[in-house]
Coordinates of C-alpha atoms in Angstrom, one line a residue:
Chain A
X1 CA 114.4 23.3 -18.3
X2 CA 113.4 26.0 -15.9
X3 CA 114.3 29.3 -17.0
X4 CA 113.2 31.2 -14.7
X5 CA 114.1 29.6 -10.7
X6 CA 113.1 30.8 -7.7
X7 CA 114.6 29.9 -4.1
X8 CA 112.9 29.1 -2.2
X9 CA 109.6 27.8 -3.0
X10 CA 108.5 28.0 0.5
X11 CA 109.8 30.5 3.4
X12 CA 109.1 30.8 6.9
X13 CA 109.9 33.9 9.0
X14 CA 109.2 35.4 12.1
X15 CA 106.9 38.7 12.2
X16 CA 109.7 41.3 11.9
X17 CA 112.6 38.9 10.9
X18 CA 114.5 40.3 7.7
X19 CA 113.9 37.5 5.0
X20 CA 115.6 37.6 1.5
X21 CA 113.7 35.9 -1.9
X22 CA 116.0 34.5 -4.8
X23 CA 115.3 35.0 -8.4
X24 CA 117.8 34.0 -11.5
X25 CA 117.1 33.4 -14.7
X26 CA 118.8 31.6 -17.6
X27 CA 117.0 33.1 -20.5
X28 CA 119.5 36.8 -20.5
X29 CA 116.5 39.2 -20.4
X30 CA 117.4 42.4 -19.6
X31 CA 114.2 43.4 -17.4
X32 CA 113.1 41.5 -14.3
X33 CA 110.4 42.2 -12.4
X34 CA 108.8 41.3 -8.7
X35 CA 105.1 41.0 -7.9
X36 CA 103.5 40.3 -4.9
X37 CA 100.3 37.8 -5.4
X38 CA 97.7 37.2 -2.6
X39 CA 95.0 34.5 -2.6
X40 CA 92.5 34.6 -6.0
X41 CA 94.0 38.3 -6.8
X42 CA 96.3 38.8 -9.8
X43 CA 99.6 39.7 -9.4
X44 CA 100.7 43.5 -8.7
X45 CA 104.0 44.5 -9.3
X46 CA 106.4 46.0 -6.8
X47 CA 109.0 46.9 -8.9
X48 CA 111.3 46.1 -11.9
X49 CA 115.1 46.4 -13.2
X50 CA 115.7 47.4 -16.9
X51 CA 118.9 46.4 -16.8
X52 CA 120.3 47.8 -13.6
X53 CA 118.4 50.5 -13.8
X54 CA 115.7 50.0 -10.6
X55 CA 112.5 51.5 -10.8
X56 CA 109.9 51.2 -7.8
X57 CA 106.1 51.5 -8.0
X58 CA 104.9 54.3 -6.3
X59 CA 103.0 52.4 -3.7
X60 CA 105.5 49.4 -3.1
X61 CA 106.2 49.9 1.0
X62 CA 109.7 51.1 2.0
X63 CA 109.9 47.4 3.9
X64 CA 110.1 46.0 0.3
X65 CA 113.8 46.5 -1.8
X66 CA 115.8 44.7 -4.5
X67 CA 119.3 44.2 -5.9
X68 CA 119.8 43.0 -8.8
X69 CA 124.1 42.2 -8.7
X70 CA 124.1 41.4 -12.3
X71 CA 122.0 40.1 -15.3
X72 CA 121.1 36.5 -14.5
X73 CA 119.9 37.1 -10.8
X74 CA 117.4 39.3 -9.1
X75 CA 116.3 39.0 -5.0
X76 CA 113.9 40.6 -3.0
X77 CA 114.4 41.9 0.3
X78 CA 111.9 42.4 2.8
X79 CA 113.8 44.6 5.9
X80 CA 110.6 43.8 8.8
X81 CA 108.1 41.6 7.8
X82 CA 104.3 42.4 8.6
X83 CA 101.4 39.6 8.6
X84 CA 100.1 41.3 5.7
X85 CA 103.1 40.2 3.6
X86 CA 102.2 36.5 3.6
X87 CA 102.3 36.1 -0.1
X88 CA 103.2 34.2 -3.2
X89 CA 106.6 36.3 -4.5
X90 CA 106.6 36.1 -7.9
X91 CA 110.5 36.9 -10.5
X92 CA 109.3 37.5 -13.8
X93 CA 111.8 38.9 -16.5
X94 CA 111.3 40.0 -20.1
X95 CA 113.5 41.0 -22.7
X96 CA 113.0 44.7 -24.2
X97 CA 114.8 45.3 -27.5
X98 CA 112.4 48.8 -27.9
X99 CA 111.5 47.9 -31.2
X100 CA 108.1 45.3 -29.9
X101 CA 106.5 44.0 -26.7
X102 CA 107.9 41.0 -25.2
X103 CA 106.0 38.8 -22.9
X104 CA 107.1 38.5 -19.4
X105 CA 108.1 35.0 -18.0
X106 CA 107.5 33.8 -14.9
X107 CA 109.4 31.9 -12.0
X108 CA 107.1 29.3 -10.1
X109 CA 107.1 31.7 -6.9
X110 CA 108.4 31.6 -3.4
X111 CA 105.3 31.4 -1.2
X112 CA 105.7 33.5 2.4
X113 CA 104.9 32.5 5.4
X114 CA 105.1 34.5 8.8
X115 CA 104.7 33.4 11.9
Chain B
X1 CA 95.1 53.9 -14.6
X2 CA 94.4 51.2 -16.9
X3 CA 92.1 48.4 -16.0
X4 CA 91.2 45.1 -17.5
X5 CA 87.6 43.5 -16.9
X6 CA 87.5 39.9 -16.8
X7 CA 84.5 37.6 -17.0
X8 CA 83.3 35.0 -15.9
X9 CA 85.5 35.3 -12.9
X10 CA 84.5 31.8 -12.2
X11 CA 83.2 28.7 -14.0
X12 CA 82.6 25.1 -13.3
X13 CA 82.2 22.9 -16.4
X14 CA 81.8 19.3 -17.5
X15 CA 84.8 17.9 -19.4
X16 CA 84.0 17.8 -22.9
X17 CA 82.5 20.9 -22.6
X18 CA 83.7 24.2 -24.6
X19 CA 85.3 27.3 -22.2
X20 CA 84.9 30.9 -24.1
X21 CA 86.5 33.9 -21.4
X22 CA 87.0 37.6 -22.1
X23 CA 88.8 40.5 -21.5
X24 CA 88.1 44.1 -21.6
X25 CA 89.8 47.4 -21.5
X26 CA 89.2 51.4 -21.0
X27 CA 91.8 52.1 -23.2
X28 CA 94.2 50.3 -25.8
X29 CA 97.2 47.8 -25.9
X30 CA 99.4 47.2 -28.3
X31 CA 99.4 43.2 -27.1
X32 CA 97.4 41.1 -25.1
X33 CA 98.8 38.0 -23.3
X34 CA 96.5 34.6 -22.1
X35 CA 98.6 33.4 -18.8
X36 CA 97.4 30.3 -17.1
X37 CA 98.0 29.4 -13.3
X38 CA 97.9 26.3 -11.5
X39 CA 98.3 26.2 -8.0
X40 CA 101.2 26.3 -6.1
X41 CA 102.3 27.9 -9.3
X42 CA 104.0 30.9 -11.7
X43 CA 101.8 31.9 -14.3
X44 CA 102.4 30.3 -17.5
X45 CA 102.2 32.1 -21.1
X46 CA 99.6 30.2 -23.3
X47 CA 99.3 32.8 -26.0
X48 CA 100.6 35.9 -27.2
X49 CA 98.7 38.5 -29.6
X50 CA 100.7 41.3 -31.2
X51 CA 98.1 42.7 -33.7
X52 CA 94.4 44.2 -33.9
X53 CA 92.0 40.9 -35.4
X54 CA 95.0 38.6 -34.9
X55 CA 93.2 35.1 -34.0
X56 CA 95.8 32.8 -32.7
X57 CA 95.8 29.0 -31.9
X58 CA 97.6 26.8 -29.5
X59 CA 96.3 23.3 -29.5
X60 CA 92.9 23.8 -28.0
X61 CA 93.3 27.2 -27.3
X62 CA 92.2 30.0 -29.7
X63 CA 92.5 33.8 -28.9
X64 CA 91.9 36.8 -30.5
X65 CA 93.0 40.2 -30.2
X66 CA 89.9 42.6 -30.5
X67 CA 89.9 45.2 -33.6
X68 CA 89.2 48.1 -31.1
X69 CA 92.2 46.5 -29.3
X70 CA 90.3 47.4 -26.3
X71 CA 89.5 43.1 -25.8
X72 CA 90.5 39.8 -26.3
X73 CA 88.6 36.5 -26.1
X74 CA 89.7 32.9 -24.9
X75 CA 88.4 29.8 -26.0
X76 CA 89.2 26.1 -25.0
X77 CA 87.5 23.3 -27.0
X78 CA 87.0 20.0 -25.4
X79 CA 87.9 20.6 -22.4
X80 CA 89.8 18.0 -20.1
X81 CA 90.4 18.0 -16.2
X82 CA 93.8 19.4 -16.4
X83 CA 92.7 22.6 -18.4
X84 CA 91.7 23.4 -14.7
X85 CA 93.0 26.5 -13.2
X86 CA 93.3 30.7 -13.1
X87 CA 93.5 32.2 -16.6
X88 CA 94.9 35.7 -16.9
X89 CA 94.2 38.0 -19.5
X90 CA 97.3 40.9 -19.9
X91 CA 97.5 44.2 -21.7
X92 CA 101.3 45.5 -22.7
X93 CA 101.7 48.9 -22.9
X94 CA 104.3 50.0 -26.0
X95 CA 107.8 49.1 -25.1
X96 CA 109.3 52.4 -23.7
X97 CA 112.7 52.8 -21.9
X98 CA 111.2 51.6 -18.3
X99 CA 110.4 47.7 -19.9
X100 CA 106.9 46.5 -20.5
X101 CA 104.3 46.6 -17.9
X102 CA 101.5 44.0 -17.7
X103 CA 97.9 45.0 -16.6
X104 CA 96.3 42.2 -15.3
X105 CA 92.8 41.2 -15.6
X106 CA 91.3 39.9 -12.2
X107 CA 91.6 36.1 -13.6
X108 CA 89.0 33.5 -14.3
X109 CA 88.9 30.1 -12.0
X110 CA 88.5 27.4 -14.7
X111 CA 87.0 24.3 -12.5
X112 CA 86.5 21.0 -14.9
X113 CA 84.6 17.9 -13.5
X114 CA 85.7 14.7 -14.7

């Protein structure tokens, strides 16, 4: 019954190696959303769709990007990866009618490694 | 920018035992979110509070939403060893045309010994 499904729930890259994180959802929210999450910290957000529309936060690094090819699915590019991006990636998506705040729901994360 | 204190950040209980957490905020939201996380795990929604002195249940959960909508309490009763993990408090800002953005609480570590 997952609704919100991440692939995959562990990666493995090489310091520097492009890796690509997979996010689709089954629920036909309008907004998704990726957050970084390190170790006992909550999670921050990088940046979110509404709709296609892409909005970054202004200190998500220019190593992180997204595309987001249509509704359902969501992925997270990261062009060189550093050691400080070992992380649990968390999809989250919400539906925003304008009218009253929706609750975002989350995927299970990918968890990054580098080596 | 906004900012949600969250206390205790830690506590070890014995089951049985009742858990009360809080949040609070500088400023106001318009709805405050209780998100648990297990390990290994995406946070997961327990309870969702839309107006000022709203007091919400969910099994053996109960949360309010502060009249100064500037806090929100959690409370488990009874607790058991699965009720262990991080809860999250979350503010939402009013929905505008760039989608809702959470403000996370720093999380409390619910431990629970058997």
């Amino acid at each position: 019954d997952a609704m919100v499904i991440q692939n995959p729930r562990y990666q493995v890259t090489q310091f520097g190696k492009p890796v690509t994180l997979s996010c689709s959802q089954t629920l036909n929210h309008n907004v998704m959303y990726w957050y970084q999450q390190k170790s006992s910290q909550a999670p921050k957000l990088l940046f979110h769709y509404y709709d296609k529309d892409f909005n970054n936060e202004a200190d998500t690094p220019d190593n992180f990007q997204s595309r987001r090819p249509n509704t359902s699915f969501c992925f997270l590019d990261i062009r060189s990866p550093g050691l400080g991006d070992a992380a649990m990636y968390l999809c989250a998506t919400s539906r925003d009618s304008g009218r009253r705040n929706q609750p975002q729901h989350f995927g299970d994360g990918t968890r990054l490694s580098i080596l | 920018g906004q900012q949600l204190n969250q206390s205790p950040q830690s506590m070890f209980i014995q089951e049985g035992e009742d858990v009360s957490m809080n949040c609070t905020s500088s400023s106001i939201f318009n709805t405050w979110l209780w998100y648990k996380q297990e390990p290994g795990e995406g946070p997961v929604l327990l309870i969702a509070l839309y107006k000022a002195g709203e007091l919400t249940s969910n099994g053996r959960l109960t949360a309010q939403f502060g009249i100064t909508r500037k806090d929100s309490f959690l409370n488990i009763s009874a607790s058991i060893p699965s009720d262990v993990g991080i809860y999250f408090c979350a503010g939402l800002n009013p929905p505008s045309e760039a989608g809702n953005m959470l403000t996370f609480g720093g999380g409390t570590r619910l431990m629970v010994k058997p």
